[in-house]
mmCIF file of C-alpha atoms in Angstrom:
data_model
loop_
_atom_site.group_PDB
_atom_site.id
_atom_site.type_symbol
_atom_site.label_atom_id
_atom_site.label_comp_id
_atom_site.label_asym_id
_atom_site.label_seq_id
_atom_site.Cartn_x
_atom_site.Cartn_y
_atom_site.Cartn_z
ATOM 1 C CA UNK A 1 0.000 0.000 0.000
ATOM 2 C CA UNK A 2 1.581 3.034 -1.190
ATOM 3 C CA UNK A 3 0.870 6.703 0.162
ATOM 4 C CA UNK A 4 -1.310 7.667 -2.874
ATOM 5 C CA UNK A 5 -3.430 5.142 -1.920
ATOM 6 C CA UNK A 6 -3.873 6.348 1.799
ATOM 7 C CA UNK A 7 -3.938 9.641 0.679
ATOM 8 C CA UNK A 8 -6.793 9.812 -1.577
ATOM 9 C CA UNK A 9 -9.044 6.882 0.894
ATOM 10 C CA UNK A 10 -11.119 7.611 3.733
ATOM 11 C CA UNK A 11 -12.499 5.290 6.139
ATOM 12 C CA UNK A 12 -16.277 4.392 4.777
ATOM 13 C CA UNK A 13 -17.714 2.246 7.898
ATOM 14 C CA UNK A 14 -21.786 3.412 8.043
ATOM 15 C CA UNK A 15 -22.235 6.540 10.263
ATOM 16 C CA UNK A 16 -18.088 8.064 10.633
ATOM 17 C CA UNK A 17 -18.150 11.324 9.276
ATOM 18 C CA UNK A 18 -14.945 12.271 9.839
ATOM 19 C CA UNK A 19 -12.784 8.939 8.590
ATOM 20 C CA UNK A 20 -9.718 10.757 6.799
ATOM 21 C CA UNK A 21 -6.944 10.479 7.005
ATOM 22 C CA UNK A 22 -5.994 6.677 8.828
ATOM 23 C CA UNK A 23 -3.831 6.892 11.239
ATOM 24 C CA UNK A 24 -1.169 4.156 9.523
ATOM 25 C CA UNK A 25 0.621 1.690 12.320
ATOM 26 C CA UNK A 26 3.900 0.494 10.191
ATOM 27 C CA UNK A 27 5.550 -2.477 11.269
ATOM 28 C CA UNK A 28 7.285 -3.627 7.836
ATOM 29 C CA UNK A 29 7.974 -0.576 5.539
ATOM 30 C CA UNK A 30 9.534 -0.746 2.583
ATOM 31 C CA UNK A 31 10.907 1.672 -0.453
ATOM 32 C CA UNK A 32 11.092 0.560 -3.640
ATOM 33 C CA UNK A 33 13.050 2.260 -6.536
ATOM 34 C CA UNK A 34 10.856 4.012 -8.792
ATOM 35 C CA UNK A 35 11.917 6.621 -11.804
ATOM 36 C CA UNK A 36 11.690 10.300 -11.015
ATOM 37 C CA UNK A 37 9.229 11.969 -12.806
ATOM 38 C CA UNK A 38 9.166 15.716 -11.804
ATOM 39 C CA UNK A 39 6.014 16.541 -13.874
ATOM 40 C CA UNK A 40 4.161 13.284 -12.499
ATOM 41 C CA UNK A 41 4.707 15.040 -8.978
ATOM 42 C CA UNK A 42 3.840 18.569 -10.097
ATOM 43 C CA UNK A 43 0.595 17.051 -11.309
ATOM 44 C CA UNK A 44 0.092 15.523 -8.477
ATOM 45 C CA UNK A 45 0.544 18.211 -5.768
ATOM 46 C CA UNK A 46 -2.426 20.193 -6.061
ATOM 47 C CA UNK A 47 -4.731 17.495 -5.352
ATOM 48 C CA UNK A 48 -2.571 15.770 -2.406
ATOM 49 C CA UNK A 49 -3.654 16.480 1.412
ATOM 50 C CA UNK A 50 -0.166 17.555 2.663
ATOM 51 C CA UNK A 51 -0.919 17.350 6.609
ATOM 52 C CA UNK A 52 -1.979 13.921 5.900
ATOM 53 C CA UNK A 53 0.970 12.696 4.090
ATOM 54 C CA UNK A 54 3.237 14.078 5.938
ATOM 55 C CA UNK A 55 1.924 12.438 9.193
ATOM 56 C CA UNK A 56 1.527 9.154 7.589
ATOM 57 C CA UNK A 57 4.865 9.222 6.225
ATOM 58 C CA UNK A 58 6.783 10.106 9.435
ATOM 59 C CA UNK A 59 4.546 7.087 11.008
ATOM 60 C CA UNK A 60 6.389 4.728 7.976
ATOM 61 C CA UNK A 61 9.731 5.981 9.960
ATOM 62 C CA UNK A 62 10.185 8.620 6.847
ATOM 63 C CA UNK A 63 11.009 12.371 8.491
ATOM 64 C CA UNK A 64 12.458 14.254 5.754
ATOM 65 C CA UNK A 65 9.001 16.167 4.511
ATOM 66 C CA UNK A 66 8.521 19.583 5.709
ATOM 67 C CA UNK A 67 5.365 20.300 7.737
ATOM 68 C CA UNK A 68 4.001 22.632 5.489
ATOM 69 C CA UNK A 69 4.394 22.973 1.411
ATOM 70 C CA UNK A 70 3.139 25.377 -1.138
ATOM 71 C CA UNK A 71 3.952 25.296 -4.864
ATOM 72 C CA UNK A 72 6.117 27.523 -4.912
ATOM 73 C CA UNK A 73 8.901 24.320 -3.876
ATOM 74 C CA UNK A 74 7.988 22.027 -6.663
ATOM 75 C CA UNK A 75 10.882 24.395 -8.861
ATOM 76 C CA UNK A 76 13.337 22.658 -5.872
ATOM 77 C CA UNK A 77 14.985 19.802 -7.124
ATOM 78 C CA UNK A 78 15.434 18.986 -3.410
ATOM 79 C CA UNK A 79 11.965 19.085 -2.347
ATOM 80 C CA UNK A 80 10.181 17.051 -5.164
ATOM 81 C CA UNK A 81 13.315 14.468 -4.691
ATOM 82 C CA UNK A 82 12.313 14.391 -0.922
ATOM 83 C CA UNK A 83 8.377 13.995 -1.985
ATOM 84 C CA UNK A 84 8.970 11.414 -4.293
ATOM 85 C CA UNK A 85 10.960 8.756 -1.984
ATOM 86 C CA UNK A 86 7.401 9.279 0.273
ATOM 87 C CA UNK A 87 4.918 9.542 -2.459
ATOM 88 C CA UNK A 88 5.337 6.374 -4.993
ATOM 89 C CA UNK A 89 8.602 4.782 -3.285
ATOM 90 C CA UNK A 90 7.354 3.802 0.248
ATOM 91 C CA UNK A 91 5.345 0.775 0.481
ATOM 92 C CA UNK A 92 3.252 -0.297 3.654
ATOM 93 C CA UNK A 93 3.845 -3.923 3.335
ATOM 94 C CA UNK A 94 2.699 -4.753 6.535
ATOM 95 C CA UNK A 95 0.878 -2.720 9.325
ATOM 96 C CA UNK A 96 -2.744 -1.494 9.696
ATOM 97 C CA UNK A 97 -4.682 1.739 8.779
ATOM 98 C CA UNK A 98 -6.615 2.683 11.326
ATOM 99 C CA UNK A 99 -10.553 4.888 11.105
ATOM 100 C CA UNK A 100 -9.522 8.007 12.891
ATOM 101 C CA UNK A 101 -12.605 8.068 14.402
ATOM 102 C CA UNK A 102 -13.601 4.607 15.557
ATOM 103 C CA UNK A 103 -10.307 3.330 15.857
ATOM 104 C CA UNK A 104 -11.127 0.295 13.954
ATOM 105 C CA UNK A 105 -8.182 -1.421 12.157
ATOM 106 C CA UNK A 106 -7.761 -2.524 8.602
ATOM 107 C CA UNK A 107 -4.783 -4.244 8.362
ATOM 108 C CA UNK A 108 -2.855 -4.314 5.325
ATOM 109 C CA UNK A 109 -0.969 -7.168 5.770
ATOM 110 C CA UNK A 110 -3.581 -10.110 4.979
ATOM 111 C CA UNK A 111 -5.181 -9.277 1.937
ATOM 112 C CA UNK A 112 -3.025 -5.850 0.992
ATOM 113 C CA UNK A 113 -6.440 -3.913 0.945
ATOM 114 C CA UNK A 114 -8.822 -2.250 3.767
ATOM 115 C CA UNK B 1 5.584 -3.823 -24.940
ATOM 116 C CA UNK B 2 3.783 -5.195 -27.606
ATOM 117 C CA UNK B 3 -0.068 -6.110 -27.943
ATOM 118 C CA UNK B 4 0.869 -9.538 -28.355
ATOM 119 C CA UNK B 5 3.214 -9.893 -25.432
ATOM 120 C CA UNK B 6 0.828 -8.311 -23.195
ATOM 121 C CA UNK B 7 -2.378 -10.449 -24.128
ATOM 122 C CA UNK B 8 0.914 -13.653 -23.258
ATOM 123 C CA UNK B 9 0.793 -12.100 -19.699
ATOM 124 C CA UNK B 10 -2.634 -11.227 -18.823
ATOM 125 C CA UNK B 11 -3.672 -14.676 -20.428
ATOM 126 C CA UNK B 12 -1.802 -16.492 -17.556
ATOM 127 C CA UNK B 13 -3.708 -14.993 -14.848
ATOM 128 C CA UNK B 14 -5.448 -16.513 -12.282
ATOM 129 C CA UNK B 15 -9.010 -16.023 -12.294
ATOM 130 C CA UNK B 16 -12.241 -16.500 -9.990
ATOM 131 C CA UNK B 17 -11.876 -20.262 -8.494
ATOM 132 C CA UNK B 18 -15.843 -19.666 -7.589
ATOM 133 C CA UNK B 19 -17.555 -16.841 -9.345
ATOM 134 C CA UNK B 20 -20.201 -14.693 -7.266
ATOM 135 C CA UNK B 21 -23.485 -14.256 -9.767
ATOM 136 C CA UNK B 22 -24.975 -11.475 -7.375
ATOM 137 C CA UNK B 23 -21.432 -9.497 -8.168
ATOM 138 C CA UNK B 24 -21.785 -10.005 -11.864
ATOM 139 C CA UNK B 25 -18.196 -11.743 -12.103
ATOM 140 C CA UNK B 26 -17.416 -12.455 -15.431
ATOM 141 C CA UNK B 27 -13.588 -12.593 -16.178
ATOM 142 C CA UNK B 28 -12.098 -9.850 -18.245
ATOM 143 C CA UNK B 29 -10.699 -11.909 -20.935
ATOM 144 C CA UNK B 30 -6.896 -11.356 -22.499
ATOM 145 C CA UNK B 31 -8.021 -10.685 -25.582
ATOM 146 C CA UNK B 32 -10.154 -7.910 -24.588
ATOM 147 C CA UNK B 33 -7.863 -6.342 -21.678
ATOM 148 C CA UNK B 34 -4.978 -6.396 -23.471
ATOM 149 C CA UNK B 35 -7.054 -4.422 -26.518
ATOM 150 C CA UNK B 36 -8.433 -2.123 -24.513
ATOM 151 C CA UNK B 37 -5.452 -1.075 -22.345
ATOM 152 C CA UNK B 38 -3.213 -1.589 -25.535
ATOM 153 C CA UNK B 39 -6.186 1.492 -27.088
ATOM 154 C CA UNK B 40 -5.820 3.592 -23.996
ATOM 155 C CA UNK B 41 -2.070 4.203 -24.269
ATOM 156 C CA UNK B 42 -1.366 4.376 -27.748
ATOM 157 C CA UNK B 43 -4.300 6.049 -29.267
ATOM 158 C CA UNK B 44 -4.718 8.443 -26.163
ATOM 159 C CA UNK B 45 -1.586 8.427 -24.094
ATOM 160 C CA UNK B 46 -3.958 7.554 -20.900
ATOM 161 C CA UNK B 47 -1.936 5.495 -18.900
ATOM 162 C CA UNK B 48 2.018 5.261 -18.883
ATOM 163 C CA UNK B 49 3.141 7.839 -15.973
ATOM 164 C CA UNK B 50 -0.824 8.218 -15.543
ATOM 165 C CA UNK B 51 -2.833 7.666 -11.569
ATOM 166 C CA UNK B 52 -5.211 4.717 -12.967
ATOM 167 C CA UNK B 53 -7.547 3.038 -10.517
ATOM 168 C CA UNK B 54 -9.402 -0.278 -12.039
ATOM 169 C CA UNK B 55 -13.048 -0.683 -10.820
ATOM 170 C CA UNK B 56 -14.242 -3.429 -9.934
ATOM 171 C CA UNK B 57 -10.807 -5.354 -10.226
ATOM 172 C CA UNK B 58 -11.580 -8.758 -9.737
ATOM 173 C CA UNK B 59 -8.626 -10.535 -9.954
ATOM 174 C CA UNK B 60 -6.639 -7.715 -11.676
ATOM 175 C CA UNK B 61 -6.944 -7.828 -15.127
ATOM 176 C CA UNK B 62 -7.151 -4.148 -16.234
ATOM 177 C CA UNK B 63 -5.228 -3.104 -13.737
ATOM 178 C CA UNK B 64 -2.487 -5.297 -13.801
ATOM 179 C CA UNK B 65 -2.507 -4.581 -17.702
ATOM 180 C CA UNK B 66 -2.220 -0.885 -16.543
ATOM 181 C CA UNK B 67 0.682 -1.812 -14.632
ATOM 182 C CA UNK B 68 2.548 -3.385 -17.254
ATOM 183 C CA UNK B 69 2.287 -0.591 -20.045
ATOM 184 C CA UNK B 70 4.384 1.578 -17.441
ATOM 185 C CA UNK B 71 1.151 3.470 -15.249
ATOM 186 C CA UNK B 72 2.888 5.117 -12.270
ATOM 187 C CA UNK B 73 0.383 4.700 -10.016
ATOM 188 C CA UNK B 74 -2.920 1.490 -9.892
ATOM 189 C CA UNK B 75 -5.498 1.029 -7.601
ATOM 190 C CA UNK B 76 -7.805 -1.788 -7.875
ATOM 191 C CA UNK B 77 -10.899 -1.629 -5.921
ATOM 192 C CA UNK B 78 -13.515 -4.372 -5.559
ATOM 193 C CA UNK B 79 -15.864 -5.353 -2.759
ATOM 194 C CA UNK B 80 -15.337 -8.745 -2.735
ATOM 195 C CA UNK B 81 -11.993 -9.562 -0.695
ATOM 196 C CA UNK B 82 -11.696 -12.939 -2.607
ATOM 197 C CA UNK B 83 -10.962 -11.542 -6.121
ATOM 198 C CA UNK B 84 -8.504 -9.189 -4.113
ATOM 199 C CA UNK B 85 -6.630 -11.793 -2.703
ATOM 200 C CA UNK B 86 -6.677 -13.308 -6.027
ATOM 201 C CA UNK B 87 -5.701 -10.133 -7.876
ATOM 202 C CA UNK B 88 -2.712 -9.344 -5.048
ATOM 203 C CA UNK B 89 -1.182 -12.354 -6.167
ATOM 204 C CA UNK B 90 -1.421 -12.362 -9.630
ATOM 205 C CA UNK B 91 0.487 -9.250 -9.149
ATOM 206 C CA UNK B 92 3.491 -11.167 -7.123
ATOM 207 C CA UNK B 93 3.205 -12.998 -10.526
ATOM 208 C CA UNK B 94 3.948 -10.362 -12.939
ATOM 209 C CA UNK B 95 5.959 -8.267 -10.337
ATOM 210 C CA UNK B 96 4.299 -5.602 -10.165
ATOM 211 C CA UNK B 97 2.989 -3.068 -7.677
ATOM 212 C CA UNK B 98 -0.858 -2.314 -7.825
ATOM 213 C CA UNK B 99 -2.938 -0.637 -4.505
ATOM 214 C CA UNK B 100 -5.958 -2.786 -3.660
ATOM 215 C CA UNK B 101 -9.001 -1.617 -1.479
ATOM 216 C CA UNK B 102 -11.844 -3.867 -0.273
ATOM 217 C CA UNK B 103 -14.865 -0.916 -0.925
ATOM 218 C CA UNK B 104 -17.642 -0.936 -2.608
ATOM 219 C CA UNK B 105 -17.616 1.740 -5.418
ATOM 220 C CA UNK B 106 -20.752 3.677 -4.086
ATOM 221 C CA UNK B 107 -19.176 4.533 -1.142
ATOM 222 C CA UNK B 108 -15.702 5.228 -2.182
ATOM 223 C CA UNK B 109 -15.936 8.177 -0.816
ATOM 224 C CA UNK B 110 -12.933 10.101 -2.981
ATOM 225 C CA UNK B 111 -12.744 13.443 -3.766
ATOM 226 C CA UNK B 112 -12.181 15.729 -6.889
ATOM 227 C CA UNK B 113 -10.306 14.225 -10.001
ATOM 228 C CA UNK B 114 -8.197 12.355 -7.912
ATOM 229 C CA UNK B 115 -6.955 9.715 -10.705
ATOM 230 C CA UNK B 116 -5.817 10.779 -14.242
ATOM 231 C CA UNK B 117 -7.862 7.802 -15.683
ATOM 232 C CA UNK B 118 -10.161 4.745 -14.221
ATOM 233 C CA UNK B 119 -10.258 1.879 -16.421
ATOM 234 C CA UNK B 120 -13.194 -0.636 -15.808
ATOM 235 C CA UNK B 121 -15.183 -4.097 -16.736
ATOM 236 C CA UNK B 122 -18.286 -3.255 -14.647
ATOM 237 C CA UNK B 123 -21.473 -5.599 -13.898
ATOM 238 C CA UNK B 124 -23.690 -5.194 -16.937
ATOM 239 C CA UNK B 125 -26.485 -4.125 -14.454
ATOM 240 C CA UNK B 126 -28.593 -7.703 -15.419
ATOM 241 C CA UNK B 127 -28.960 -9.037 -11.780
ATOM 242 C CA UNK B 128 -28.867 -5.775 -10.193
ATOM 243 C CA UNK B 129 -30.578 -2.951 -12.566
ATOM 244 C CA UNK B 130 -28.490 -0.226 -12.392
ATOM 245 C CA UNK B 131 -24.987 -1.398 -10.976
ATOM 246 C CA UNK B 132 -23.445 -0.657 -14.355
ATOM 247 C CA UNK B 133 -24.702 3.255 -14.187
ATOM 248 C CA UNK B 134 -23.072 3.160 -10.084
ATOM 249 C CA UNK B 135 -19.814 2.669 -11.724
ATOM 250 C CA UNK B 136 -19.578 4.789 -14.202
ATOM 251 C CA UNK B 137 -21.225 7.723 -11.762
ATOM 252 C CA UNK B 138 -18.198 7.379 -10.156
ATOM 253 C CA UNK B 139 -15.893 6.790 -12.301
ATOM 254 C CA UNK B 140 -16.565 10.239 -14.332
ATOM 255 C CA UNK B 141 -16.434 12.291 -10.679
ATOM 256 C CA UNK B 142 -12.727 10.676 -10.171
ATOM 257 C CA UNK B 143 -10.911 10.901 -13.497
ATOM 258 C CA UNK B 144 -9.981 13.949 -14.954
ATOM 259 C CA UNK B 145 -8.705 12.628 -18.033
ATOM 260 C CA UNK B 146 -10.455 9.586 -19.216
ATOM 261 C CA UNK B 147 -12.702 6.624 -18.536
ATOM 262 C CA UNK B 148 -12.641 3.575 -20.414
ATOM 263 C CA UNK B 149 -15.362 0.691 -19.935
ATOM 264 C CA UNK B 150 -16.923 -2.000 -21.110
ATOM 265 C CA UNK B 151 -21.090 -1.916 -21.624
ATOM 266 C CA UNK B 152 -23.962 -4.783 -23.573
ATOM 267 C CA UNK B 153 -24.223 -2.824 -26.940
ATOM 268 C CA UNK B 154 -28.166 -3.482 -26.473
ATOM 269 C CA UNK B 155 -27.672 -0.272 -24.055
ATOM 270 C CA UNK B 156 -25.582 2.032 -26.157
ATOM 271 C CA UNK B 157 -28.049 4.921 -25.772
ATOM 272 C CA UNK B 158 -28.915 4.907 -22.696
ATOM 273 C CA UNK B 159 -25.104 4.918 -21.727
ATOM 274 C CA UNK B 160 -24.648 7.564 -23.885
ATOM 275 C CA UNK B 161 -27.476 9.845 -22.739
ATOM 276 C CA UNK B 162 -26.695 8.657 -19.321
ATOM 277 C CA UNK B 163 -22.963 9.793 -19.363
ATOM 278 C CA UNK B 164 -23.478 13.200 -21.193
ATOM 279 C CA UNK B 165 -27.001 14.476 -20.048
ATOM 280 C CA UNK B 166 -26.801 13.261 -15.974
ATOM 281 C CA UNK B 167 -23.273 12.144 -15.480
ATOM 282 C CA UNK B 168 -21.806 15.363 -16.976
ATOM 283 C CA UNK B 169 -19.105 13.598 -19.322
ATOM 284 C CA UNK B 170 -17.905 16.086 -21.989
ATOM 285 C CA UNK B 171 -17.349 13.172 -24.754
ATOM 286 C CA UNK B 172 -18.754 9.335 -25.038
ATOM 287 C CA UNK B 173 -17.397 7.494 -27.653
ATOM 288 C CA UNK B 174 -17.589 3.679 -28.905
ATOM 289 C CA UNK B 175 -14.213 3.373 -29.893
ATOM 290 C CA UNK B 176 -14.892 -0.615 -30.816
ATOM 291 C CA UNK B 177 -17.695 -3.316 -30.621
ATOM 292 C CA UNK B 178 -15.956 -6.498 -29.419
ATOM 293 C CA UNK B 179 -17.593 -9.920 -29.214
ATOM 294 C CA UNK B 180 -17.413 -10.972 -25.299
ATOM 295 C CA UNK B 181 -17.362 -14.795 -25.059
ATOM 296 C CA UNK B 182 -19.077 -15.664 -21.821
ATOM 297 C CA UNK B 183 -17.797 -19.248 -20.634
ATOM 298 C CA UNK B 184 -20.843 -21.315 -18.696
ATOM 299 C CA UNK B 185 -19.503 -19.758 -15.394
ATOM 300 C CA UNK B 186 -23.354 -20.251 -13.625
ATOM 301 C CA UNK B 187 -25.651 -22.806 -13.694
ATOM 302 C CA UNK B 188 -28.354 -20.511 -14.942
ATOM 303 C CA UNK B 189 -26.402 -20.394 -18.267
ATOM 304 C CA UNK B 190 -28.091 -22.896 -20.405
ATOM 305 C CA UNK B 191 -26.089 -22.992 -23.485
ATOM 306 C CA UNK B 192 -22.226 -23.717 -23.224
ATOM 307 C CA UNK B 193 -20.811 -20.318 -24.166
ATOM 308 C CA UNK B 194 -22.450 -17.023 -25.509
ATOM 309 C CA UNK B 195 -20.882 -14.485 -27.368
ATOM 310 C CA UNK B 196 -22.357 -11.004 -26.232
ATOM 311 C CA UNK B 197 -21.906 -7.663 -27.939
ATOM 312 C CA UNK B 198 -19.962 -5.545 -25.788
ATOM 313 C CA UNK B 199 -18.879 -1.737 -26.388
ATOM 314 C CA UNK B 200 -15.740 -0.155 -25.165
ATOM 315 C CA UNK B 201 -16.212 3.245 -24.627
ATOM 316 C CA UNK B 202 -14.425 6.241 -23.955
ATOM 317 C CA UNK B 203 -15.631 8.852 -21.728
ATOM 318 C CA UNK B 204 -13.871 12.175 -21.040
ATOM 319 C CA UNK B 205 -15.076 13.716 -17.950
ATOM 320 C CA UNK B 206 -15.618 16.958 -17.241
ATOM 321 C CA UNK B 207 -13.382 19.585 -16.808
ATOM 322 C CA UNK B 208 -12.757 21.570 -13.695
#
């Protein structure tokens, strides 16, 4: 489960009205060599919750994105290298996401889906 | 990769070891995935480096076809946790790396044109009237580039009117009519195998 993924679900059970973003509970995270495509990210930005990548990436152990981002950094070469090891190179292969506001878990590890 | 090479691959998937008739399971066949995927890219540019999310995976097919023609980014999302078990490993198989979600697709919940493109084999809508329309609902509120699906010819115009009058789609187009040979999967199907007329279409969604 990659961070696009958690970024763009929320949880769905009947009745939560305020299920996004998961909490994510890592406990095998891995990153994966992907090519770097600068426009792919540029694209991407726009539509991607920052607050709740950022959290769920520093819960996969992965510190290096700044707390807050506006477009003006996708012209640094630094910062869109730094968003790209979170955004398509980390992998959640096994943990849980958990409803923010139930606390129910979905773990990824059985089935690789919530 | 070539068309041929890609039908290979997608014709050694696994597919459902017991089909559910209330989902509307039908395998997406090689012939047809690797066509339509095969269309997407080359005639529209639609998926390499693209966000594509495959509805109503199953065990993979489109997406995993997605996957191999270089997408940057797949999610396959189904409600039954069978075909996604079925689908993650057919993906071990091919080594490659598609998201899956257990949801069903009216209450995905996503907002704005989160994906570039959603590629999908939905249920015709035969046991449940109107499953087919759920899909595509969705699918034009999610992709701001493209939608590509599969739909019984016998309901071209009401797909049509459908996507452009209620659903807000800027283009529908039948890009091909393809036979769909339907194996005797149920034990409702009386004769051995039917061959169905199935669009594929391509919808553009609205822009923002």
């Amino acid at each position: 489960m990659r961070l696009l993924t958690h970024n763009m679900q929320a949880c769905n059970i009947k009745g939560v009205t305020n299920g996004f973003p998961f909490r994510v509970e890592a406990e095998e995270v891995m990153e994966k060599q992907v090519d770097f495509n600068a426009d792919f990210l540029r694209n991407l930005f726009p539509k991607i919750e920052w607050k709740a990548l950022v959290e769920a990436s520093r819960a996969m152990g992965y510190h290096e994105l700044p707390d807050e981002a506006d477009s003006s950094l996708l012209d640094s070469d630094d910062f869109l290298q730094k968003f790209h090891r979170a955004l398509p190179q980390l992998h959640l292969e096994e943990g849980a996401f958990v409803c923010p506001e139930t606390g129910r878990k979905f773990p990824t590890a059985l089935i690789k889906c919530i | 990769m070539k068309l041929k090479q890609l039908e290979a691959l997608l014709g050694n998937l696994q597919q459902f070891s017991n089909p559910k008739v209330e989902l509307e399971q039908y395998p997406t066949g090689p012939h047809i995935a690797s066509r339509m995927l095969f269309t997407a890219e080359n005639s529209f540019g639609d998926v390499s480096g693209k966000v594509v999310a495959d509805f109503g995976c199953g065990c993979g097919t489109l997406g995993l076809a997605s996957a191999l023609l270089d997408a940057q980014h797949v999610i396959g999302v189904d409600v039954d946790p069978e075909s996604l078990e079925i689908a993650s490993e057919n993906a071990e198989d091919l080594e490659v790396d598609i998201d899956l979600l257990q949801c069903d697709i009216k209450n995905l919940g996503w907002t704005g044109q989160i994906v570039d493109t959603v590629v999908m084999n939905p249920p015709f809508g035969t046991r449940r009237k109107g499953a087919d329309m759920d899909f595509l609902f969705v699918a034009l509120q999610v992709a701001s580039q493209a939608v590509y699906s599969l739909h019984k010819t016998t309901t071209r115009e009401h797909i049509k009117r459908s996507a452009l009058r209620d659903f807000g789609a800027c283009s529908a187009e039948v890009i091909c009519e393809l036979r769909y040979d339907l194996p005797q999967l149920y034990k409702f199907h009386k004769k051995k195998e039917v061959d169905i007329a199935v669009d594929l279409w391509r919808f553009v969604p609205r822009t923002n």
